[in-house]
XYZ file of C-alpha atoms in Angstrom:
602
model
C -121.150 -8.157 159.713
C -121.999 -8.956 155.954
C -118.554 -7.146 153.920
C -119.393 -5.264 150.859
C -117.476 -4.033 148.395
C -119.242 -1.935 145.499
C -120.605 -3.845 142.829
C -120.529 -6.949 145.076
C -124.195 -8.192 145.594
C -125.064 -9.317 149.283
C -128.286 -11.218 149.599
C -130.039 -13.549 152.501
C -130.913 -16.490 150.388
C -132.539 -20.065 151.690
C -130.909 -23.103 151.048
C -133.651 -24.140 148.409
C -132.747 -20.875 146.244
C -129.097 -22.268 146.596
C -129.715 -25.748 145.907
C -133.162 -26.526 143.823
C -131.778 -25.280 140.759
C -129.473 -27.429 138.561
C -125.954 -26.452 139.718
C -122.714 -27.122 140.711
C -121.148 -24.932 143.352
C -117.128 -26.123 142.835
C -114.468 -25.507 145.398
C -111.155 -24.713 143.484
C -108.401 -26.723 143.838
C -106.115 -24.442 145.189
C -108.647 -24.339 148.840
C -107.722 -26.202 151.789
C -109.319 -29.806 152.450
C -112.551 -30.205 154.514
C -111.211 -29.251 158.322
C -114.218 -29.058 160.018
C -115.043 -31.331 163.336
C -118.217 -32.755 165.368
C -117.221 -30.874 168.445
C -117.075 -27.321 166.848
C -119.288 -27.602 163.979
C -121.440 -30.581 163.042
C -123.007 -30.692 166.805
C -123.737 -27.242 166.701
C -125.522 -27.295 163.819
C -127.454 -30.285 164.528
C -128.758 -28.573 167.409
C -129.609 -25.564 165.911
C -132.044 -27.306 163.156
C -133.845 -28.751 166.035
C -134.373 -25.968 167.539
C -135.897 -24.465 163.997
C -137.487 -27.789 163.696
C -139.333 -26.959 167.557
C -140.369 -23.568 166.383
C -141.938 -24.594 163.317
C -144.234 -27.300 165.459
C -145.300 -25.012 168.054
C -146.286 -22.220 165.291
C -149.612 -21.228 164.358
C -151.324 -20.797 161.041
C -150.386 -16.711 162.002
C -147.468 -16.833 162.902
C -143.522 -17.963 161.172
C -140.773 -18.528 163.321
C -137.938 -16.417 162.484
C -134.791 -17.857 159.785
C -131.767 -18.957 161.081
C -128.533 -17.374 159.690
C -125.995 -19.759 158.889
C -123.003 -17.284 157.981
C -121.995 -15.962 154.210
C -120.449 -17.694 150.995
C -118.532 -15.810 148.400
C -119.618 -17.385 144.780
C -117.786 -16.380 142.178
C -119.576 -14.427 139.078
C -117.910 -16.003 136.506
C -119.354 -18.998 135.602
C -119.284 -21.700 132.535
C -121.477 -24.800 131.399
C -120.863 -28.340 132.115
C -123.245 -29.785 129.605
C -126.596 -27.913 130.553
C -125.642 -27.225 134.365
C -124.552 -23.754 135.221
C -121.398 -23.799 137.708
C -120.087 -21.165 140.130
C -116.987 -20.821 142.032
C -117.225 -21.548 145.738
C -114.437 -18.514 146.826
C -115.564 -18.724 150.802
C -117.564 -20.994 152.724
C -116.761 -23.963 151.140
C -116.651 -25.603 154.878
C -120.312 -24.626 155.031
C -121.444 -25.829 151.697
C -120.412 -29.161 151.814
C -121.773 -29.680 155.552
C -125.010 -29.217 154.062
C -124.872 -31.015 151.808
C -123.813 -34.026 153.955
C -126.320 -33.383 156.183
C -129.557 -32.950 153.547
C -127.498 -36.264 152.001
C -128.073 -38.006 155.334
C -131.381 -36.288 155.786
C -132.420 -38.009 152.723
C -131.188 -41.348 153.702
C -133.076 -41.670 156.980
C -136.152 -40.520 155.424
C -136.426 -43.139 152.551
C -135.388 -45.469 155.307
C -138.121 -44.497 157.298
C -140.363 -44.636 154.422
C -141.077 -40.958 154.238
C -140.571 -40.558 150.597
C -142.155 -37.486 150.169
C -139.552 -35.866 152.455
C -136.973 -38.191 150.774
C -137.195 -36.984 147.381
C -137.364 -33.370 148.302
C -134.202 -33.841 149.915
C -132.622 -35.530 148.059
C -133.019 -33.219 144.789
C -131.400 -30.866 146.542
C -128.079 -32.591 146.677
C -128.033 -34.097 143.363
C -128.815 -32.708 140.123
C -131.438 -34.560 137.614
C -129.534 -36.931 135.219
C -131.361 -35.265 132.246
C -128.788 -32.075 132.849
C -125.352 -34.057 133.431
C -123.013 -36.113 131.373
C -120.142 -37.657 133.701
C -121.576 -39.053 136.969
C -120.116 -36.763 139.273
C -121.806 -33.914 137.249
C -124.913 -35.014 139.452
C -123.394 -33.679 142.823
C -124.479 -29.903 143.075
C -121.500 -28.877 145.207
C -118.186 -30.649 144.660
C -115.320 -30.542 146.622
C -111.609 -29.528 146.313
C -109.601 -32.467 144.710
C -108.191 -34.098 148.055
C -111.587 -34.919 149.480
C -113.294 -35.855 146.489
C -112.997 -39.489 146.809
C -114.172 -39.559 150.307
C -116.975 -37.313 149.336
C -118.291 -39.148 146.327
C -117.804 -42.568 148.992
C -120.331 -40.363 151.796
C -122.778 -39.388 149.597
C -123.629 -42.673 147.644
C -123.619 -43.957 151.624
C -120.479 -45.679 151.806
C -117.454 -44.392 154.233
C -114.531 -42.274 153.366
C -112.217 -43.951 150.766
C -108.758 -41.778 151.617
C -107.019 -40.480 155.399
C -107.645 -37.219 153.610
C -110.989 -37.438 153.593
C -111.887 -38.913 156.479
C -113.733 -36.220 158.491
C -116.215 -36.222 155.440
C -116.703 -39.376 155.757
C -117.111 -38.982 159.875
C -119.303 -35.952 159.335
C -122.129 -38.267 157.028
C -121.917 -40.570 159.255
C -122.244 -38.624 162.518
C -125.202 -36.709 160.664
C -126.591 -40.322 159.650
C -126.247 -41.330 163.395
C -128.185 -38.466 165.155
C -130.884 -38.546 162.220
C -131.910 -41.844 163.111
C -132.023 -41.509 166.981
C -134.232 -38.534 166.115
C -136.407 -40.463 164.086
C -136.821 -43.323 166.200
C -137.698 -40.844 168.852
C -140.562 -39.538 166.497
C -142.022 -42.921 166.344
C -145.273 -42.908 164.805
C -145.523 -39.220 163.990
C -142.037 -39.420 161.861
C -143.127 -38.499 159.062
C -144.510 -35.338 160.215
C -141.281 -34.556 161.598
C -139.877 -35.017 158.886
C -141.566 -32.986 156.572
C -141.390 -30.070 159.236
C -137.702 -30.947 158.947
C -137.542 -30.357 155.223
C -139.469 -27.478 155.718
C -136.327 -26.198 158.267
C -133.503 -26.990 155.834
C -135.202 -25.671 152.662
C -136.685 -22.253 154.145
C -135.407 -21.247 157.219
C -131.758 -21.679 157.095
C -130.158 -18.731 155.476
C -127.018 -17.758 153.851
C -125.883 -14.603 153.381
C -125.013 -14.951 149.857
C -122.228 -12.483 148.199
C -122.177 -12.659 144.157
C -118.901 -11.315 143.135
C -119.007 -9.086 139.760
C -116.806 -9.374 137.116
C -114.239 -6.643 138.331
C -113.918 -7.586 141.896
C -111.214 -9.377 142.974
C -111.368 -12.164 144.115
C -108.170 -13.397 145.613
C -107.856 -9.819 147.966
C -111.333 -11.050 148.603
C -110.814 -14.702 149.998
C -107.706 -13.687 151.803
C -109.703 -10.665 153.774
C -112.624 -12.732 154.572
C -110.385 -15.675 155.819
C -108.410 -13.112 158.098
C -111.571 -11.516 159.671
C -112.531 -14.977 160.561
C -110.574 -18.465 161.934
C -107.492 -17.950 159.939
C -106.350 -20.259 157.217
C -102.972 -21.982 157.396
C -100.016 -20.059 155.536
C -99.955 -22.834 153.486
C -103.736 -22.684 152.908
C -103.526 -19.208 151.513
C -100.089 -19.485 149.467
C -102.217 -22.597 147.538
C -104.865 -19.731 146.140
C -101.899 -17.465 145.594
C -100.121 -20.079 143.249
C -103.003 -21.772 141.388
C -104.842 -17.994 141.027
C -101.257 -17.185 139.023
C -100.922 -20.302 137.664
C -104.239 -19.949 135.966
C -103.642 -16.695 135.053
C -100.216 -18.373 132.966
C -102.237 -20.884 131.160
C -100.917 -23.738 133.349
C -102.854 -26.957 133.596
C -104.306 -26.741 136.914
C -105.354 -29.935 137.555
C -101.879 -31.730 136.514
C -99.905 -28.912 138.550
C -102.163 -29.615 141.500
C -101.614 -33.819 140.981
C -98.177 -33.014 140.250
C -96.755 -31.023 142.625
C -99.298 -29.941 145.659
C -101.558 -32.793 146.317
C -98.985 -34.046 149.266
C -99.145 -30.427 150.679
C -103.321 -31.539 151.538
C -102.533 -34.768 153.397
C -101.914 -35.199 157.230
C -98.566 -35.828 157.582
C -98.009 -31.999 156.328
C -100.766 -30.295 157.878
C -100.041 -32.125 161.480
C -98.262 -29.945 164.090
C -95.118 -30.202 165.563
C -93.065 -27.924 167.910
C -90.731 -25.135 166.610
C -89.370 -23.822 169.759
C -91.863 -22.276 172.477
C -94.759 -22.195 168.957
C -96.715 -25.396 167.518
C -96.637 -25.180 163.913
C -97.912 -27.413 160.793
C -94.981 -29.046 159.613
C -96.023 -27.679 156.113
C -95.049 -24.474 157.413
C -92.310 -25.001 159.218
C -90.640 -26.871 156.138
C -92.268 -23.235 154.108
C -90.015 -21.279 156.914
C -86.854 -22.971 156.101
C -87.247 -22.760 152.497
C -87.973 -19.204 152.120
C -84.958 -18.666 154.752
C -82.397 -20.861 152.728
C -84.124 -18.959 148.954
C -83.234 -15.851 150.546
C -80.567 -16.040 152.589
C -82.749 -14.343 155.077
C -84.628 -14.396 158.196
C -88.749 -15.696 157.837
C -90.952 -15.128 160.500
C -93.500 -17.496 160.909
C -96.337 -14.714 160.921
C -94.909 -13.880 157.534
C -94.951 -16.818 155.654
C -97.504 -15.810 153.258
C -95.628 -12.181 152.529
C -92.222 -13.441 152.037
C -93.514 -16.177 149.728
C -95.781 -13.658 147.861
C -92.410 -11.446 147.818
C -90.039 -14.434 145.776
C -93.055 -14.590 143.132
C -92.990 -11.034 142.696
C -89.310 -10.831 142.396
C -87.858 -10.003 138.755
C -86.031 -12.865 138.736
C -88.535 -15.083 139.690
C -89.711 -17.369 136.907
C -93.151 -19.060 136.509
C -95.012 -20.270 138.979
C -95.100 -23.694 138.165
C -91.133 -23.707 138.286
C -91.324 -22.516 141.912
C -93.990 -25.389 143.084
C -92.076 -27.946 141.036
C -88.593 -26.905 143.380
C -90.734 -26.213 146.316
C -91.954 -30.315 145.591
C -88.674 -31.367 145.140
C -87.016 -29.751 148.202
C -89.924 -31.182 150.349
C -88.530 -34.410 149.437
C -85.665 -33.244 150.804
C -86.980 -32.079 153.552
C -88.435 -35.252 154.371
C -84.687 -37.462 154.249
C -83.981 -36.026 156.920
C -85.987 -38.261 158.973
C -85.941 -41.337 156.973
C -82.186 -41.263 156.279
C -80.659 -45.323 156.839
C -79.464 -46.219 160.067
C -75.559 -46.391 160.527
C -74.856 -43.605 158.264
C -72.808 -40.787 158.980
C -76.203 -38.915 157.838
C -78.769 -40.535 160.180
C -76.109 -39.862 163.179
C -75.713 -36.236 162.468
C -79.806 -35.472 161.794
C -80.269 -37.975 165.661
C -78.044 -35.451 167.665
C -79.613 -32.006 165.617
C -82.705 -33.333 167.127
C -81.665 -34.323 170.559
C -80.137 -30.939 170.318
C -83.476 -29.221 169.316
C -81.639 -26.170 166.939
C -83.567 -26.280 163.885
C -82.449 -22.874 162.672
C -79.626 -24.918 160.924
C -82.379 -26.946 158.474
C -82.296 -23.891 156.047
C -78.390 -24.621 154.848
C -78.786 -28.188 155.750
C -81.631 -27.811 152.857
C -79.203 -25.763 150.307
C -76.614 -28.719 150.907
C -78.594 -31.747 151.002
C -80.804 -30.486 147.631
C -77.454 -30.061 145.814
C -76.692 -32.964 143.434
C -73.334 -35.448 143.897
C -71.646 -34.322 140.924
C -71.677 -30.788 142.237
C -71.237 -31.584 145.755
C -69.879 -35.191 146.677
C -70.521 -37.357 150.016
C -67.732 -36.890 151.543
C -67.451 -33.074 151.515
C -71.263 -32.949 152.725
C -70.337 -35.231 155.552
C -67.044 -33.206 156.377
C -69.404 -30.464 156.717
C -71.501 -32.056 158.527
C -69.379 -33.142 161.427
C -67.966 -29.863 161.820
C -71.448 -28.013 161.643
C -72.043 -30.937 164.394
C -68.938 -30.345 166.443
C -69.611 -26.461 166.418
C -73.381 -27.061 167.775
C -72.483 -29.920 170.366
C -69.407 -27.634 171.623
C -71.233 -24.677 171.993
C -74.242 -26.805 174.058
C -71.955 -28.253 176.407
C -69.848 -24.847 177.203
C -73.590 -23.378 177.560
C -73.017 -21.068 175.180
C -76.494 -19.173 173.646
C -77.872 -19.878 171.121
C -79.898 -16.186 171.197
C -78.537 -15.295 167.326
C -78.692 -18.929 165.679
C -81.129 -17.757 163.274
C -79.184 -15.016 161.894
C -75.873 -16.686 161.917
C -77.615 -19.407 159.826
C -78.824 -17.313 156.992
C -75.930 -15.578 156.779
C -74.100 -19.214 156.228
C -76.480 -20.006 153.677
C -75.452 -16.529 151.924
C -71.741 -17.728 152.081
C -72.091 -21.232 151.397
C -74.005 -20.425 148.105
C -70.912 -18.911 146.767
C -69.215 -22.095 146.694
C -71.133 -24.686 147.291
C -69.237 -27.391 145.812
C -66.665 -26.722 148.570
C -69.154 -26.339 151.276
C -66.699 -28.335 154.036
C -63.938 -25.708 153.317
C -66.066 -22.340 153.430
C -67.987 -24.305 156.303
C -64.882 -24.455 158.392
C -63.080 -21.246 157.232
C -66.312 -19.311 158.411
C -67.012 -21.425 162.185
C -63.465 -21.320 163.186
C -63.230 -17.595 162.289
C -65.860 -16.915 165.040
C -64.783 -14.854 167.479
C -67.831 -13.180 169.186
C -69.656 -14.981 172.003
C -72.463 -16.113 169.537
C -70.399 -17.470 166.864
C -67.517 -18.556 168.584
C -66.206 -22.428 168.161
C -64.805 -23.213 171.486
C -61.066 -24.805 171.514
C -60.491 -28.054 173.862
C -58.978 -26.372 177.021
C -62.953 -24.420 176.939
C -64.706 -27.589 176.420
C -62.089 -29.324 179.551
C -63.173 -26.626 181.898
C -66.838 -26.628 181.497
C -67.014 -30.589 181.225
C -64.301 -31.048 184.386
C -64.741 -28.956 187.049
C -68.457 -27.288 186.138
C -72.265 -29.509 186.957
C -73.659 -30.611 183.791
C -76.700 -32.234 184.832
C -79.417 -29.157 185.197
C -76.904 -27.076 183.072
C -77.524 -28.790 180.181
C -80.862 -30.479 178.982
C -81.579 -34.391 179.684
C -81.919 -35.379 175.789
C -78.913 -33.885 175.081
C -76.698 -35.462 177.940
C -78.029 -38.760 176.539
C -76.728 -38.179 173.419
C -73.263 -37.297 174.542
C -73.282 -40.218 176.244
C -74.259 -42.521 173.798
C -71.856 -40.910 171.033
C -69.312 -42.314 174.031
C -70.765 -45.430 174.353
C -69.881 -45.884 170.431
C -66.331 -44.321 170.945
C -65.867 -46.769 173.524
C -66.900 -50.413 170.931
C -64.028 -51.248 168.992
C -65.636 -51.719 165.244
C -63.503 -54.919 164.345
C -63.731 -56.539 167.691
C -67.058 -55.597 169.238
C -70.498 -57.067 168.733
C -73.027 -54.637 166.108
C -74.826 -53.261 169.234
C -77.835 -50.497 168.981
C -77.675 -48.348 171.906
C -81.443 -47.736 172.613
C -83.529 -44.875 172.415
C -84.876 -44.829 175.562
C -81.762 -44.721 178.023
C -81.947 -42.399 180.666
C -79.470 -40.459 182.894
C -78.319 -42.206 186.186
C -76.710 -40.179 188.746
C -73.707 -42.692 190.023
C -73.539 -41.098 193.437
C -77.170 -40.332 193.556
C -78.523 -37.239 194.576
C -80.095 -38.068 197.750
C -76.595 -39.215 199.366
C -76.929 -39.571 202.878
C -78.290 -42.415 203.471
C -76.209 -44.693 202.218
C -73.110 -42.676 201.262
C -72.590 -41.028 204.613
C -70.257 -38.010 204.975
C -68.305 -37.618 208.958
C -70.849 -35.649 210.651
C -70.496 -31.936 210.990
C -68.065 -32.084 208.283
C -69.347 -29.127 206.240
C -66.618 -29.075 203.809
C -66.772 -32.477 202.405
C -70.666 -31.985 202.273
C -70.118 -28.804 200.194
C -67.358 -30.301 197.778
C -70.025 -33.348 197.090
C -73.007 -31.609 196.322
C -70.419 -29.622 193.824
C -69.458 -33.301 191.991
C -72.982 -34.930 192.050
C -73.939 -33.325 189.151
C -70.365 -33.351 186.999
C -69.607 -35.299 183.898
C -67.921 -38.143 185.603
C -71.119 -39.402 187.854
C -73.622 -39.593 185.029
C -74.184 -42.855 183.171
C -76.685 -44.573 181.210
C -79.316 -47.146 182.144
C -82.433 -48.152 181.131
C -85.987 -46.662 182.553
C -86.208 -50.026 184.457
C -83.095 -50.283 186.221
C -83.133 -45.963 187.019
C -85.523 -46.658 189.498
C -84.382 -49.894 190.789
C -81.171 -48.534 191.877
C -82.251 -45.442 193.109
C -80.070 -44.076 196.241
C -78.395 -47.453 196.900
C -74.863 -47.941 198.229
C -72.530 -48.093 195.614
C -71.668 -52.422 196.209
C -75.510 -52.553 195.351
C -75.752 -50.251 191.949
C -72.271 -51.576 191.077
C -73.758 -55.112 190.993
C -76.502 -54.088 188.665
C -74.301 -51.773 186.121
C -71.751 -54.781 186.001
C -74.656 -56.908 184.169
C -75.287 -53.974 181.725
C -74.409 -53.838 178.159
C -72.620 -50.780 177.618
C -69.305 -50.348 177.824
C -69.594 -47.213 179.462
C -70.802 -49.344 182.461
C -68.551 -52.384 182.781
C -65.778 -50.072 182.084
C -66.924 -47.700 185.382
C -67.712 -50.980 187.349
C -64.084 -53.049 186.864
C -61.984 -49.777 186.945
C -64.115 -48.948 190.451
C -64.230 -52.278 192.227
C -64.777 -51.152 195.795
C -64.746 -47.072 195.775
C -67.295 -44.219 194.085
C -66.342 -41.041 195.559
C -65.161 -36.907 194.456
C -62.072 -38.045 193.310
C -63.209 -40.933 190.910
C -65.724 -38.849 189.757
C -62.986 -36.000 188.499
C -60.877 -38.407 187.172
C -64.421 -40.187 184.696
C -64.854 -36.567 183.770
C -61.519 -35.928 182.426
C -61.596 -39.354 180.761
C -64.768 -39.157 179.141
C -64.124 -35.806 178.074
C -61.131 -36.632 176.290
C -63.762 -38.971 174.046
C -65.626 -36.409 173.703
C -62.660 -33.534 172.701
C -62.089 -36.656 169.855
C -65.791 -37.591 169.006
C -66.425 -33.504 168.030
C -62.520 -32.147 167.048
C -62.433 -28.553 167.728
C -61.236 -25.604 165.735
C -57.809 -26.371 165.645
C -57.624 -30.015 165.581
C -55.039 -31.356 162.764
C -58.494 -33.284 161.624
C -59.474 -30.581 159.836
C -56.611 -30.008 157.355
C -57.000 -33.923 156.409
């Protein structure tokens, strides 16, 4: 259904109305790059055209096959001059226009390659504009792109490839076009140009838009953003770009600079690629948008209300110019991205490797307020205090299986205390986690950590990744920094049950012996019988005896192996694996100090 909105003008209008004149369509900066793919979009519409293309050769002199709609585009009525072309404001369908164009580009290739240059000139004055009406070559292009894919555009449409990642599905889409063009016309053989002027004939007058010319007073930001949700959505991101640049205009900022500036990175891959927040899949722009808003406000963000709570800090009366926000926003994206690139062997890089074995990235909003902050108002070493008690509160809490239901609150209201004295974050951090009392909040003390580590299962209680990092944090306990080699503990260890879980074969019980059966299947799964091995030797060992996996973890390099191999030279059993568990979790009680370890008043 065509959307009107009185004065709005709504008219079906061929592409030659569109595109014979001398133009420029322009996408604004502040639209999303070119997203569309062959699968959903440039196949379909190649098949379409052929099928116009079929009903113009099997029509009479009396009879016209019927257009073929092709969706609507919202131009913008305000217009100006570059030199003597008039230009318009592509405000939806943007995705459409520059298809099109592609596609009459590579239309127009094939046919002066096939030396059909009747066809070939048609076509191709409908992409570019006569040189007698521009100035600056790109002035010839009739519609021009927004800023990221202008490179790869300009590169398609003078028939190279695409010149940036950005840009590379414009690139793909010319070429695709290019590709299927070509079969066709070799198909046509000697009747191709024919074909192609029936072809022309398609393109020019019987694919339609449904063409809506905004007035002056319409407006057309509520415009976009209703037209975008009746239809595949944009990203959050997407639509807070036309928020800011639409008031950035409207302050007089230079659009183009702010854009360069500031939100250019926003448009390439590595921010529009998804990653997994919890149970959703999210653009990393947005989930990077979600912290931020949560650690501006001190509040929860929704991810369905990205676009309202950013709209919201704008609109606030402290807010100031737009241009300030997107410069901060910039900044703490920079931020944002440390936190993966932060050098190995720092206290930093540690902390940020067990968050994400850990998977709880409700805490990114205050690790955002602290990180941001500057080292002459907050210095290293209170950031990394704080940091290895937010870490000892999380990795506590994870191994006493303890929920983690009302992280996201408890976060943002840490950010709200935090910010009152954030040059002595460590000390506020501290006061506030050991003051938990309440089964969400609450920092648990050595004799709770001793109980669930000693005499509880761990493996199936608490997730693989984040048994491996336990054990590795041991594994660097363990090395003595002055004496021992500088050893990397890889990445891709995996857990080992000692006594494996499918026992009886080789670690027989006395049969009928119900009791002993019953008190190992409650140690198989403790502390004490996991180790670490590599993916190789896991399945090597498998359910051997325990003379057979003892001479394979004897050759290993971690300490946490030869260390279980020469203080178990002939005997695995319950009682050795009760007595690991209370040794490793002593490493582990000093590796994380609780809430009342003397640590913390150092």
């Amino acid at each position: 259904a065509v959307l009107c909105w009185a004065p709005m003008k709504a008219d079906s209008t061929p592409l030659k109305t569109l595109f014979d004149k001398h133009i420029r369509y322009l996408v604004p900066l502040y639209q999303r790059p070119y997203v569309w793919t062959r699968e959903d979009k440039w196949e379909p519409l190649w098949q379409d055209i052929l099928s116009v293309v079929a009903d113009l050769a099997a029509a009479d002199a009396n009879t016209s096959p019927p257009p073929h709609f092709l969706g609507a585009i919202v131009l913008d009525s305000k217009w100006g001059q570059t030199a003597d072309l008039e230009v318009r404001h592509i405000i939806d369908g943007q995705q459409r226009l520059v298809t099109l164009q592609l596609l009459v580009s590579a239309a127009a290739a094939v046919a002066a390659a096939t030396h059909c240059e009747q066809s070939a000139n048609i076509l191709a004055g409908m992409v570019e504009n006569d040189k007698n009406f521009w100035t600056e070559p790109d002035h010839r292009f009739k519609v021009w792109p927004t800023n990221v894919d202008r490179p790869a555009y300009r590169a398609a449409m003078n028939g190279g490839q695409a010149l940036t990642p950005e840009g590379q599905r414009i690139g793909h889409a010319h070429q695709y076009y290019v590709s299927v063009l070509s079969e066709w016309a070799d198909e046509l053989g000697e009747t191709v140009t024919q074909g192609f002027r029936l072809l022309t004939r398609a393109l020019r007058d019987y694919l339609r838009l449904v063409v809506i010319d905004l007035e002056i007073d319409d407006n057309a930001q509520i415009i976009f953003e209703t037209l975008n949700a009746r239809t595949t959505p944009l990203l959050s991101i997407d639509l807070i770009k036309n928020l800011v640049f639409r008031r950035a205009e409207r302050e007089g900022e230079n659009l183009d600079e702010l854009y360069a500036t500031y939100w250019s990175v926003f448009d390439q891959e590595q921010w529009r690629r998804e990653i997994r927040q919890g149970r959703l899949k999210l653009p990393r722009a947005e989930i990077f948008l979600m912290h931020w808003l949560a650690m501006k406000t001190a509040d929860e963000v929704s991810p369905s209300r990205l676009y309202s709570g950013f709209q919201r800090l704008l609109d606030s009366p402290s807010a100031p110019k737009v241009a300030a926000t997107v410069d901060e926003f910039h900044r703490d994206s920079v931020v944002y991205d440390s936190f993966e690139t932060q050098p190995l062997g720092t206290r930093e890089r540690t902390f940020f490797d067990r968050v994400s074995a850990l998977d709880v990235s409700t805490v990114y909003p205050l690790l955002l307020l602290v990180f941001r902050e500057s080292e002459t108002v907050l210095s290293i070493a209170r950031r990394r205090r704080a940091l290895k008690a937010l870490e000892s509160w999380l990795v506590r809490r994870t191994l006493c299986r303890l929920s983690p239901k009302n992280y996201n609150r408890f976060f943002t209201d840490l950010v709200r205390t935090v910010k009152k004295d954030l040059p002595h974050v460590d000390e506020v951090l501290i006061k506030t986690l050991r003051q938990g009392d309440a089964p969400t909040t609450r920092w648990p003390t050595d004799e709770e950590l001793t109980e669930a580590l000693v005499n509880h299962p761990l493996y199936w209680n608490v997730a693989g990744p984040r048994i491996v990092m336990v054990l590795t944090a041991v594994e660097y306990a363990l090395r003595d920094p002055k004496k021992a080699e500088d050893l990397t503990v890889p990445a891709s260890l995996t857990i080992e049950h000692i006594l494996p879980q499918r026992w009886r074969d080789h670690w027989p019980l006395p049969e009928g012996d119900l009791v002993a059966e019953s008190e190992r299947e409650r140690h198989i799964n403790r502390l004490g019988n996991l180790t670490l091995v590599t993916s190789a030797l896991n399945p090597a060992m498998a359910n051997r005896a325990w003379a057979e996996k003892r001479k394979e973890l004897a050759n290993s390099l971690l300490l946490l192996n030869r260390l279980l191999c020469y203080e178990n030279p002939k005997i695995w059993d319950e009682e050795r694996i009760d007595q690991r568990s209370r040794e490793l979790t002593l490493r582990i009680v000093e590796i994380w100090a609780g809430p009342n370890s003397s640590y913390w008043l150092s």
